[in-house]
Amino acid sequence: MLDENAPDLITLEDESGQEFTFEIVDEVDCDGEHYVALVPYVQTDEEAAAALEEEASLIIMRVSEEDGENVFDTVDDDEELYRVGGVFAKRLEELYDLDDEELPRS
């Protein structure tokens, strides 16, 4: 039986071959593209404590399909990132009942 509360995890590899694990916190379709919002995944209490001391980082990636597999691309265009980031901010605000002042700004 699958745990409904288990995080939705994905491991991505950078150009140098180093792997990083992220938790998918939200997904959205915007302007004909699919995007995911990711946060670095932490497993231990020590990692969680260290993450709390750092500024929260939400990573937004565009997802496309290539040869039947999902491909995750960084969003380099500032206008696109701002637009999609606003969609995620609104969704997270509604989901977690946050005030606008509680949302991180870049």
PDB file of N, CA and C in Angstrom:
ATOM      1  N   MET A   1       0.838  -1.173   0.000  1.00  0.00           N
ATOM      2  CA  MET A   1       0.000   0.000   0.000  1.00  0.00           C
ATOM      3  C   MET A   1       0.888   1.244   0.000  1.00  0.00           C
ATOM      4  N   LEU A   2       0.593   2.175  -0.877  1.00  0.00           N
ATOM      5  CA  LEU A   2       1.381   3.404  -0.972  1.00  0.00           C
ATOM      6  C   LEU A   2       0.975   4.381   0.116  1.00  0.00           C
ATOM      7  N   ASP A   3       1.940   5.088   0.647  1.00  0.00           N
ATOM      8  CA  ASP A   3       1.694   6.098   1.662  1.00  0.00           C
ATOM      9  C   ASP A   3       1.274   7.386   0.981  1.00  0.00           C
ATOM     10  N   GLU A   4       0.037   7.825   1.229  1.00  0.00           N
ATOM     11  CA  GLU A   4      -0.467   9.049   0.598  1.00  0.00           C
ATOM     12  C   GLU A   4       0.317  10.279   1.023  1.00  0.00           C
ATOM     13  N   ASN A   5       0.959  10.220   2.182  1.00  0.00           N
ATOM     14  CA  ASN A   5       1.707  11.368   2.687  1.00  0.00           C
ATOM     15  C   ASN A   5       3.173  11.341   2.268  1.00  0.00           C
ATOM     16  N   ALA A   6       3.571  10.315   1.532  1.00  0.00           N
ATOM     17  CA  ALA A   6       4.965  10.225   1.083  1.00  0.00           C
ATOM     18  C   ALA A   6       5.243  11.330   0.081  1.00  0.00           C
ATOM     19  N   PRO A   7       6.410  11.944   0.169  1.00  0.00           N
ATOM     20  CA  PRO A   7       6.741  13.018  -0.773  1.00  0.00           C
ATOM     21  C   PRO A   7       6.905  12.484  -2.188  1.00  0.00           C
ATOM     22  N   ASP A   8       6.604  13.337  -3.162  1.00  0.00           N
ATOM     23  CA  ASP A   8       6.794  13.026  -4.574  1.00  0.00           C
ATOM     24  C   ASP A   8       8.214  13.461  -4.930  1.00  0.00           C
ATOM     25  N   LEU A   9       9.121  12.501  -5.047  1.00  0.00           N
ATOM     26  CA  LEU A   9      10.543  12.810  -5.222  1.00  0.00           C
ATOM     27  C   LEU A   9      11.005  12.590  -6.654  1.00  0.00           C
ATOM     28  N   ILE A  10      12.009  13.360  -7.028  1.00  0.00           N
ATOM     29  CA  ILE A  10      12.646  13.220  -8.334  1.00  0.00           C
ATOM     30  C   ILE A  10      14.140  13.469  -8.144  1.00  0.00           C
ATOM     31  N   THR A  11      14.949  12.694  -8.831  1.00  0.00           N
ATOM     32  CA  THR A  11      16.396  12.877  -8.793  1.00  0.00           C
ATOM     33  C   THR A  11      16.833  13.382 -10.158  1.00  0.00           C
ATOM     34  N   LEU A  12      17.524  14.509 -10.142  1.00  0.00           N
ATOM     35  CA  LEU A  12      18.015  15.127 -11.371  1.00  0.00           C
ATOM     36  C   LEU A  12      19.537  15.139 -11.355  1.00  0.00           C
ATOM     37  N   GLU A  13      20.119  15.067 -12.534  1.00  0.00           N
ATOM     38  CA  GLU A  13      21.564  15.061 -12.673  1.00  0.00           C
ATOM     39  C   GLU A  13      22.004  16.334 -13.383  1.00  0.00           C
ATOM     40  N   ASP A  14      23.027  17.000 -12.843  1.00  0.00           N
ATOM     41  CA  ASP A  14      23.528  18.209 -13.499  1.00  0.00           C
ATOM     42  C   ASP A  14      24.540  17.837 -14.583  1.00  0.00           C
ATOM     43  N   GLU A  15      25.098  18.852 -15.234  1.00  0.00           N
ATOM     44  CA  GLU A  15      26.002  18.623 -16.355  1.00  0.00           C
ATOM     45  C   GLU A  15      27.247  17.834 -15.972  1.00  0.00           C
ATOM     46  N   SER A  16      27.649  17.932 -14.708  1.00  0.00           N
ATOM     47  CA  SER A  16      28.860  17.221 -14.269  1.00  0.00           C
ATOM     48  C   SER A  16      28.559  15.816 -13.759  1.00  0.00           C
ATOM     49  N   GLY A  17      27.286  15.417 -13.807  1.00  0.00           N
ATOM     50  CA  GLY A  17      26.925  14.066 -13.390  1.00  0.00           C
ATOM     51  C   GLY A  17      26.529  13.937 -11.937  1.00  0.00           C
ATOM     52  N   GLN A  18      26.552  15.039 -11.186  1.00  0.00           N
ATOM     53  CA  GLN A  18      26.170  14.996  -9.783  1.00  0.00           C
ATOM     54  C   GLN A  18      24.647  14.934  -9.671  1.00  0.00           C
ATOM     55  N   GLU A  19      24.154  14.040  -8.809  1.00  0.00           N
ATOM     56  CA  GLU A  19      22.718  13.869  -8.636  1.00  0.00           C
ATOM     57  C   GLU A  19      22.209  14.644  -7.437  1.00  0.00           C
ATOM     58  N   PHE A  20      20.999  15.196  -7.590  1.00  0.00           N
ATOM     59  CA  PHE A  20      20.327  15.938  -6.535  1.00  0.00           C
ATOM     60  C   PHE A  20      18.891  15.448  -6.455  1.00  0.00           C
ATOM     61  N   THR A  21      18.382  15.292  -5.248  1.00  0.00           N
ATOM     62  CA  THR A  21      17.005  14.845  -5.061  1.00  0.00           C
ATOM     63  C   THR A  21      16.157  16.021  -4.625  1.00  0.00           C
ATOM     64  N   PHE A  22      14.987  16.141  -5.262  1.00  0.00           N
ATOM     65  CA  PHE A  22      14.050  17.217  -4.989  1.00  0.00           C
ATOM     66  C   PHE A  22      12.674  16.644  -4.701  1.00  0.00           C
ATOM     67  N   GLU A  23      11.900  17.413  -3.955  1.00  0.00           N
ATOM     68  CA  GLU A  23      10.499  17.086  -3.734  1.00  0.00           C
ATOM     69  C   GLU A  23       9.657  17.991  -4.625  1.00  0.00           C
ATOM     70  N   ILE A  24       8.724  17.397  -5.356  1.00  0.00           N
ATOM     71  CA  ILE A  24       7.801  18.179  -6.176  1.00  0.00           C
ATOM     72  C   ILE A  24       6.694  18.665  -5.253  1.00  0.00           C
ATOM     73  N   VAL A  25       6.595  19.993  -5.081  1.00  0.00           N
ATOM     74  CA  VAL A  25       5.584  20.543  -4.179  1.00  0.00           C
ATOM     75  C   VAL A  25       4.340  21.015  -4.921  1.00  0.00           C
ATOM     76  N   ASP A  26       4.454  21.226  -6.238  1.00  0.00           N
ATOM     77  CA  ASP A  26       3.295  21.653  -7.019  1.00  0.00           C
ATOM     78  C   ASP A  26       3.608  21.493  -8.498  1.00  0.00           C
ATOM     79  N   GLU A  27       2.546  21.389  -9.292  1.00  0.00           N
ATOM     80  CA  GLU A  27       2.659  21.331 -10.749  1.00  0.00           C
ATOM     81  C   GLU A  27       1.566  22.209 -11.330  1.00  0.00           C
ATOM     82  N   VAL A  28       1.854  22.833 -12.466  1.00  0.00           N
ATOM     83  CA  VAL A  28       0.861  23.706 -13.081  1.00  0.00           C
ATOM     84  C   VAL A  28       1.101  23.777 -14.591  1.00  0.00           C
ATOM     85  N   ASP A  29       0.013  23.921 -15.332  1.00  0.00           N
ATOM     86  CA  ASP A  29       0.099  24.210 -16.761  1.00  0.00           C
ATOM     87  C   ASP A  29      -0.125  25.701 -16.934  1.00  0.00           C
ATOM     88  N   CYS A  30       0.746  26.332 -17.708  1.00  0.00           N
ATOM     89  CA  CYS A  30       0.655  27.778 -17.911  1.00  0.00           C
ATOM     90  C   CYS A  30       1.109  28.089 -19.337  1.00  0.00           C
ATOM     91  N   ASP A  31       0.266  28.791 -20.078  1.00  0.00           N
ATOM     92  CA  ASP A  31       0.598  29.201 -21.446  1.00  0.00           C
ATOM     93  C   ASP A  31       1.063  28.032 -22.321  1.00  0.00           C
ATOM     94  N   GLY A  32       0.387  26.889 -22.182  1.00  0.00           N
ATOM     95  CA  GLY A  32       0.696  25.742 -23.021  1.00  0.00           C
ATOM     96  C   GLY A  32       1.917  24.941 -22.606  1.00  0.00           C
ATOM     97  N   GLU A  33       2.520  25.273 -21.497  1.00  0.00           N
ATOM     98  CA  GLU A  33       3.699  24.554 -20.996  1.00  0.00           C
ATOM     99  C   GLU A  33       3.360  23.963 -19.626  1.00  0.00           C
ATOM    100  N   HIS A  34       4.078  22.898 -19.246  1.00  0.00           N
ATOM    101  CA  HIS A  34       3.900  22.272 -17.930  1.00  0.00           C
ATOM    102  C   HIS A  34       5.117  22.619 -17.076  1.00  0.00           C
ATOM    103  N   TYR A  35       4.867  23.018 -15.831  1.00  0.00           N
ATOM    104  CA  TYR A  35       5.931  23.423 -14.912  1.00  0.00           C
ATOM    105  C   TYR A  35       5.790  22.675 -13.592  1.00  0.00           C
ATOM    106  N   VAL A  36       6.915  22.481 -12.924  1.00  0.00           N
ATOM    107  CA  VAL A  36       6.912  21.917 -11.578  1.00  0.00           C
ATOM    108  C   VAL A  36       7.659  22.870 -10.649  1.00  0.00           C
ATOM    109  N   ALA A  37       7.218  22.890  -9.399  1.00  0.00           N
ATOM    110  CA  ALA A  37       7.912  23.642  -8.353  1.00  0.00           C
ATOM    111  C   ALA A  37       8.588  22.610  -7.454  1.00  0.00           C
ATOM    112  N   LEU A  38       9.892  22.762  -7.284  1.00  0.00           N
ATOM    113  CA  LEU A  38      10.693  21.806  -6.532  1.00  0.00           C
ATOM    114  C   LEU A  38      11.362  22.480  -5.347  1.00  0.00           C
ATOM    115  N   VAL A  39      11.585  21.681  -4.302  1.00  0.00           N
ATOM    116  CA  VAL A  39      12.429  22.105  -3.184  1.00  0.00           C
ATOM    117  C   VAL A  39      13.436  20.993  -2.940  1.00  0.00           C
ATOM    118  N   PRO A  40      14.636  21.345  -2.485  1.00  0.00           N
ATOM    119  CA  PRO A  40      15.610  20.300  -2.171  1.00  0.00           C
ATOM    120  C   PRO A  40      15.031  19.358  -1.113  1.00  0.00           C
ATOM    121  N   TYR A  41      15.208  18.064  -1.314  1.00  0.00           N
ATOM    122  CA  TYR A  41      14.665  17.065  -0.395  1.00  0.00           C
ATOM    123  C   TYR A  41      15.627  16.853   0.761  1.00  0.00           C
ATOM    124  N   VAL A  42      15.083  16.811   1.967  1.00  0.00           N
ATOM    125  CA  VAL A  42      15.873  16.540   3.168  1.00  0.00           C
ATOM    126  C   VAL A  42      15.315  15.289   3.833  1.00  0.00           C
ATOM    127  N   GLN A  43      16.206  14.425   4.294  1.00  0.00           N
ATOM    128  CA  GLN A  43      15.791  13.165   4.897  1.00  0.00           C
ATOM    129  C   GLN A  43      15.962  13.144   6.401  1.00  0.00           C
ATOM    130  N   THR A  44      16.987  13.798   6.893  1.00  0.00           N
ATOM    131  CA  THR A  44      17.289  13.703   8.321  1.00  0.00           C
ATOM    132  C   THR A  44      16.903  14.979   9.047  1.00  0.00           C
ATOM    133  N   ASP A  45      16.796  14.874  10.357  1.00  0.00           N
ATOM    134  CA  ASP A  45      16.497  16.049  11.175  1.00  0.00           C
ATOM    135  C   ASP A  45      17.606  17.093  11.048  1.00  0.00           C
ATOM    136  N   GLU A  46      18.853  16.625  10.913  1.00  0.00           N
ATOM    137  CA  GLU A  46      19.976  17.554  10.773  1.00  0.00           C
ATOM    138  C   GLU A  46      19.868  18.341   9.471  1.00  0.00           C
ATOM    139  N   GLU A  47      19.526  17.642   8.383  1.00  0.00           N
ATOM    140  CA  GLU A  47      19.349  18.310   7.093  1.00  0.00           C
ATOM    141  C   GLU A  47      18.191  19.302   7.152  1.00  0.00           C
ATOM    142  N   ALA A  48      17.110  18.923   7.820  1.00  0.00           N
ATOM    143  CA  ALA A  48      15.953  19.803   7.942  1.00  0.00           C
ATOM    144  C   ALA A  48      16.317  21.053   8.742  1.00  0.00           C
ATOM    145  N   ALA A  49      17.079  20.887   9.819  1.00  0.00           N
ATOM    146  CA  ALA A  49      17.493  22.030  10.634  1.00  0.00           C
ATOM    147  C   ALA A  49      18.388  22.961   9.829  1.00  0.00           C
ATOM    148  N   ALA A  50      19.311  22.398   9.058  1.00  0.00           N
ATOM    149  CA  ALA A  50      20.194  23.217   8.229  1.00  0.00           C
ATOM    150  C   ALA A  50      19.396  23.948   7.162  1.00  0.00           C
ATOM    151  N   ALA A  51      18.401  23.288   6.579  1.00  0.00           N
ATOM    152  CA  ALA A  51      17.571  23.917   5.542  1.00  0.00           C
ATOM    153  C   ALA A  51      16.769  25.073   6.108  1.00  0.00           C
ATOM    154  N   LEU A  52      16.317  24.946   7.355  1.00  0.00           N
ATOM    155  CA  LEU A  52      15.547  26.016   7.981  1.00  0.00           C
ATOM    156  C   LEU A  52      16.395  27.256   8.225  1.00  0.00           C
ATOM    157  N   GLU A  53      17.698  27.047   8.437  1.00  0.00           N
ATOM    158  CA  GLU A  53      18.586  28.175   8.674  1.00  0.00           C
ATOM    159  C   GLU A  53      18.880  28.943   7.389  1.00  0.00           C
ATOM    160  N   GLU A  54      18.774  28.262   6.256  1.00  0.00           N
ATOM    161  CA  GLU A  54      19.011  28.905   4.972  1.00  0.00           C
ATOM    162  C   GLU A  54      17.713  29.505   4.453  1.00  0.00           C
ATOM    163  N   GLU A  55      17.843  30.420   3.515  1.00  0.00           N
ATOM    164  CA  GLU A  55      16.661  30.988   2.873  1.00  0.00           C
ATOM    165  C   GLU A  55      16.019  29.917   2.004  1.00  0.00           C
ATOM    166  N   ALA A  56      14.705  29.801   2.090  1.00  0.00           N
ATOM    167  CA  ALA A  56      13.984  28.793   1.313  1.00  0.00           C
ATOM    168  C   ALA A  56      14.197  29.018  -0.176  1.00  0.00           C
ATOM    169  N   SER A  57      14.377  27.909  -0.892  1.00  0.00           N
ATOM    170  CA  SER A  57      14.554  28.031  -2.333  1.00  0.00           C
ATOM    171  C   SER A  57      13.519  27.166  -3.034  1.00  0.00           C
ATOM    172  N   LEU A  58      12.752  27.790  -3.882  1.00  0.00           N
ATOM    173  CA  LEU A  58      11.769  27.114  -4.706  1.00  0.00           C
ATOM    174  C   LEU A  58      12.319  27.135  -6.122  1.00  0.00           C
ATOM    175  N   ILE A  59      12.468  25.968  -6.711  1.00  0.00           N
ATOM    176  CA  ILE A  59      13.031  25.855  -8.047  1.00  0.00           C
ATOM    177  C   ILE A  59      11.897  25.556  -9.010  1.00  0.00           C
ATOM    178  N   ILE A  60      11.787  26.359 -10.048  1.00  0.00           N
ATOM    179  CA  ILE A  60      10.741  26.169 -11.041  1.00  0.00           C
ATOM    180  C   ILE A  60      11.393  25.640 -12.318  1.00  0.00           C
ATOM    181  N   MET A  61      10.837  24.526 -12.803  1.00  0.00           N
ATOM    182  CA  MET A  61      11.375  23.924 -14.024  1.00  0.00           C
ATOM    183  C   MET A  61      10.240  23.651 -15.006  1.00  0.00           C
ATOM    184  N   ARG A  62      10.559  23.796 -16.289  1.00  0.00           N
ATOM    185  CA  ARG A  62       9.628  23.484 -17.371  1.00  0.00           C
ATOM    186  C   ARG A  62       9.813  22.007 -17.707  1.00  0.00           C
ATOM    187  N   VAL A  63       8.700  21.293 -17.883  1.00  0.00           N
ATOM    188  CA  VAL A  63       8.743  19.868 -18.181  1.00  0.00           C
ATOM    189  C   VAL A  63       8.232  19.643 -19.596  1.00  0.00           C
ATOM    190  N   SER A  64       9.010  18.927 -20.375  1.00  0.00           N
ATOM    191  CA  SER A  64       8.580  18.545 -21.722  1.00  0.00           C
ATOM    192  C   SER A  64       8.823  17.050 -21.880  1.00  0.00           C
ATOM    193  N   GLU A  65       8.302  16.506 -22.948  1.00  0.00           N
ATOM    194  CA  GLU A  65       8.494  15.082 -23.198  1.00  0.00           C
ATOM    195  C   GLU A  65       9.372  14.904 -24.425  1.00  0.00           C
ATOM    196  N   GLU A  66      10.348  14.019 -24.287  1.00  0.00           N
ATOM    197  CA  GLU A  66      11.265  13.733 -25.382  1.00  0.00           C
ATOM    198  C   GLU A  66      11.512  12.233 -25.424  1.00  0.00           C
ATOM    199  N   ASP A  67      11.184  11.608 -26.525  1.00  0.00           N
ATOM    200  CA  ASP A  67      11.336  10.159 -26.680  1.00  0.00           C
ATOM    201  C   ASP A  67      10.615   9.390 -25.573  1.00  0.00           C
ATOM    202  N   GLY A  68       9.431   9.886 -25.185  1.00  0.00           N
ATOM    203  CA  GLY A  68       8.619   9.217 -24.177  1.00  0.00           C
ATOM    204  C   GLY A  68       9.058   9.431 -22.747  1.00  0.00           C
ATOM    205  N   GLU A  69      10.048  10.279 -22.521  1.00  0.00           N
ATOM    206  CA  GLU A  69      10.535  10.550 -21.167  1.00  0.00           C
ATOM    207  C   GLU A  69      10.400  12.029 -20.845  1.00  0.00           C
ATOM    208  N   ASN A  70      10.153  12.322 -19.565  1.00  0.00           N
ATOM    209  CA  ASN A  70      10.085  13.715 -19.133  1.00  0.00           C
ATOM    210  C   ASN A  70      11.480  14.334 -19.114  1.00  0.00           C
ATOM    211  N   VAL A  71      11.575  15.534 -19.637  1.00  0.00           N
ATOM    212  CA  VAL A  71      12.815  16.300 -19.630  1.00  0.00           C
ATOM    213  C   VAL A  71      12.551  17.571 -18.831  1.00  0.00           C
ATOM    214  N   PHE A  72      13.403  17.843 -17.839  1.00  0.00           N
ATOM    215  CA  PHE A  72      13.256  19.003 -16.970  1.00  0.00           C
ATOM    216  C   PHE A  72      14.262  20.065 -17.399  1.00  0.00           C
ATOM    217  N   ASP A  73      13.746  21.238 -17.753  1.00  0.00           N
ATOM    218  CA  ASP A  73      14.597  22.344 -18.202  1.00  0.00           C
ATOM    219  C   ASP A  73      14.474  23.518 -17.235  1.00  0.00           C
ATOM    220  N   THR A  74      15.596  24.183 -17.003  1.00  0.00           N
ATOM    221  CA  THR A  74      15.545  25.401 -16.204  1.00  0.00           C
ATOM    222  C   THR A  74      14.842  26.493 -17.005  1.00  0.00           C
ATOM    223  N   VAL A  75      14.220  27.399 -16.284  1.00  0.00           N
ATOM    224  CA  VAL A  75      13.546  28.536 -16.923  1.00  0.00           C
ATOM    225  C   VAL A  75      14.514  29.703 -16.850  1.00  0.00           C
ATOM    226  N   ASP A  76      15.114  30.050 -17.993  1.00  0.00           N
ATOM    227  CA  ASP A  76      16.131  31.099 -18.031  1.00  0.00           C
ATOM    228  C   ASP A  76      15.559  32.480 -18.318  1.00  0.00           C
ATOM    229  N   ASP A  77      14.393  32.534 -18.935  1.00  0.00           N
ATOM    230  CA  ASP A  77      13.781  33.809 -19.288  1.00  0.00           C
ATOM    231  C   ASP A  77      13.138  34.430 -18.045  1.00  0.00           C
ATOM    232  N   ASP A  78      13.608  35.621 -17.653  1.00  0.00           N
ATOM    233  CA  ASP A  78      13.120  36.276 -16.440  1.00  0.00           C
ATOM    234  C   ASP A  78      11.621  36.539 -16.485  1.00  0.00           C
ATOM    235  N   GLU A  79      11.116  36.944 -17.632  1.00  0.00           N
ATOM    236  CA  GLU A  79       9.685  37.241 -17.755  1.00  0.00           C
ATOM    237  C   GLU A  79       8.850  35.978 -17.557  1.00  0.00           C
ATOM    238  N   GLU A  80       9.271  34.893 -18.171  1.00  0.00           N
ATOM    239  CA  GLU A  80       8.576  33.608 -18.016  1.00  0.00           C
ATOM    240  C   GLU A  80       8.643  33.139 -16.562  1.00  0.00           C
ATOM    241  N   LEU A  81       9.819  33.247 -15.964  1.00  0.00           N
ATOM    242  CA  LEU A  81       9.996  32.831 -14.575  1.00  0.00           C
ATOM    243  C   LEU A  81       9.118  33.652 -13.639  1.00  0.00           C
ATOM    244  N   TYR A  82       9.057  34.948 -13.858  1.00  0.00           N
ATOM    245  CA  TYR A  82       8.236  35.830 -13.026  1.00  0.00           C
ATOM    246  C   TYR A  82       6.755  35.474 -13.173  1.00  0.00           C
ATOM    247  N   ARG A  83       6.310  35.245 -14.411  1.00  0.00           N
ATOM    248  CA  ARG A  83       4.908  34.916 -14.687  1.00  0.00           C
ATOM    249  C   ARG A  83       4.520  33.592 -14.025  1.00  0.00           C
ATOM    250  N   VAL A  84       5.314  32.555 -14.257  1.00  0.00           N
ATOM    251  CA  VAL A  84       5.008  31.238 -13.703  1.00  0.00           C
ATOM    252  C   VAL A  84       5.193  31.237 -12.183  1.00  0.00           C
ATOM    253  N   GLY A  85       6.203  31.943 -11.709  1.00  0.00           N
ATOM    254  CA  GLY A  85       6.405  32.062 -10.262  1.00  0.00           C
ATOM    255  C   GLY A  85       5.203  32.687  -9.581  1.00  0.00           C
ATOM    256  N   GLY A  86       4.584  33.662 -10.241  1.00  0.00           N
ATOM    257  CA  GLY A  86       3.383  34.288  -9.699  1.00  0.00           C
ATOM    258  C   GLY A  86       2.225  33.315  -9.602  1.00  0.00           C
ATOM    259  N   VAL A  87       2.107  32.432 -10.605  1.00  0.00           N
ATOM    260  CA  VAL A  87       1.053  31.407 -10.573  1.00  0.00           C
ATOM    261  C   VAL A  87       1.283  30.469  -9.393  1.00  0.00           C
ATOM    262  N   PHE A  88       2.528  30.009  -9.220  1.00  0.00           N
ATOM    263  CA  PHE A  88       2.834  29.127  -8.093  1.00  0.00           C
ATOM    264  C   PHE A  88       2.622  29.839  -6.760  1.00  0.00           C
ATOM    265  N   ALA A  89       3.031  31.097  -6.652  1.00  0.00           N
ATOM    266  CA  ALA A  89       2.862  31.841  -5.400  1.00  0.00           C
ATOM    267  C   ALA A  89       1.385  31.937  -5.024  1.00  0.00           C
ATOM    268  N   LYS A  90       0.539  32.210  -6.002  1.00  0.00           N
ATOM    269  CA  LYS A  90      -0.898  32.312  -5.731  1.00  0.00           C
ATOM    270  C   LYS A  90      -1.459  30.958  -5.293  1.00  0.00           C
ATOM    271  N   ARG A  91      -1.051  29.895  -5.979  1.00  0.00           N
ATOM    272  CA  ARG A  91      -1.527  28.553  -5.624  1.00  0.00           C
ATOM    273  C   ARG A  91      -1.069  28.163  -4.223  1.00  0.00           C
ATOM    274  N   LEU A  92       0.194  28.428  -3.887  1.00  0.00           N
ATOM    275  CA  LEU A  92       0.704  28.094  -2.562  1.00  0.00           C
ATOM    276  C   LEU A  92       0.036  28.932  -1.482  1.00  0.00           C
ATOM    277  N   GLU A  93      -0.241  30.193  -1.798  1.00  0.00           N
ATOM    278  CA  GLU A  93      -0.939  31.073  -0.860  1.00  0.00           C
ATOM    279  C   GLU A  93      -2.316  30.502  -0.534  1.00  0.00           C
ATOM    280  N   GLU A  94      -3.034  30.047  -1.562  1.00  0.00           N
ATOM    281  CA  GLU A  94      -4.366  29.479  -1.360  1.00  0.00           C
ATOM    282  C   GLU A  94      -4.291  28.128  -0.648  1.00  0.00           C
ATOM    283  N   LEU A  95      -3.334  27.291  -1.039  1.00  0.00           N
ATOM    284  CA  LEU A  95      -3.202  25.961  -0.478  1.00  0.00           C
ATOM    285  C   LEU A  95      -2.851  25.997   1.005  1.00  0.00           C
ATOM    286  N   TYR A  96      -1.936  26.883   1.365  1.00  0.00           N
ATOM    287  CA  TYR A  96      -1.465  26.939   2.745  1.00  0.00           C
ATOM    288  C   TYR A  96      -2.027  28.123   3.522  1.00  0.00           C
ATOM    289  N   ASP A  97      -2.983  28.844   2.927  1.00  0.00           N
ATOM    290  CA  ASP A  97      -3.639  29.983   3.568  1.00  0.00           C
ATOM    291  C   ASP A  97      -2.608  30.983   4.106  1.00  0.00           C
ATOM    292  N   LEU A  98      -1.658  31.350   3.224  1.00  0.00           N
ATOM    293  CA  LEU A  98      -0.601  32.304   3.582  1.00  0.00           C
ATOM    294  C   LEU A  98      -1.040  33.716   3.258  1.00  0.00           C
ATOM    295  N   ASP A  99      -0.546  34.660   4.042  1.00  0.00           N
ATOM    296  CA  ASP A  99      -0.705  36.065   3.703  1.00  0.00           C
ATOM    297  C   ASP A  99       0.346  36.408   2.673  1.00  0.00           C
ATOM    298  N   ASP A 100       0.065  37.415   1.841  1.00  0.00           N
ATOM    299  CA  ASP A 100       1.013  37.828   0.820  1.00  0.00           C
ATOM    300  C   ASP A 100       2.371  38.188   1.426  1.00  0.00           C
ATOM    301  N   GLU A 101       2.391  38.700   2.650  1.00  0.00           N
ATOM    302  CA  GLU A 101       3.645  39.095   3.289  1.00  0.00           C
ATOM    303  C   GLU A 101       4.490  37.909   3.679  1.00  0.00           C
ATOM    304  N   GLU A 102       3.886  36.704   3.801  1.00  0.00           N
ATOM    305  CA  GLU A 102       4.621  35.519   4.203  1.00  0.00           C
ATOM    306  C   GLU A 102       5.326  34.833   3.050  1.00  0.00           C
ATOM    307  N   LEU A 103       4.989  35.189   1.807  1.00  0.00           N
ATOM    308  CA  LEU A 103       5.582  34.548   0.647  1.00  0.00           C
ATOM    309  C   LEU A 103       6.969  35.104   0.368  1.00  0.00           C
ATOM    310  N   PRO A 104       7.917  34.219   0.057  1.00  0.00           N
ATOM    311  CA  PRO A 104       9.269  34.701  -0.262  1.00  0.00           C
ATOM    312  C   PRO A 104       9.284  35.483  -1.562  1.00  0.00           C
ATOM    313  N   ARG A 105      10.092  36.499  -1.614  1.00  0.00           N
ATOM    314  CA  ARG A 105      10.251  37.329  -2.812  1.00  0.00           C
ATOM    315  C   ARG A 105      11.695  37.291  -3.233  1.00  0.00           C
ATOM    316  N   SER A 106      11.905  37.333  -4.548  1.00  0.00           N
ATOM    317  CA  SER A 106      13.289  37.336  -5.035  1.00  0.00           C
ATOM    318  C   SER A 106      13.696  38.713  -5.459  1.00  0.00           C
TER     319      SER A 106
END
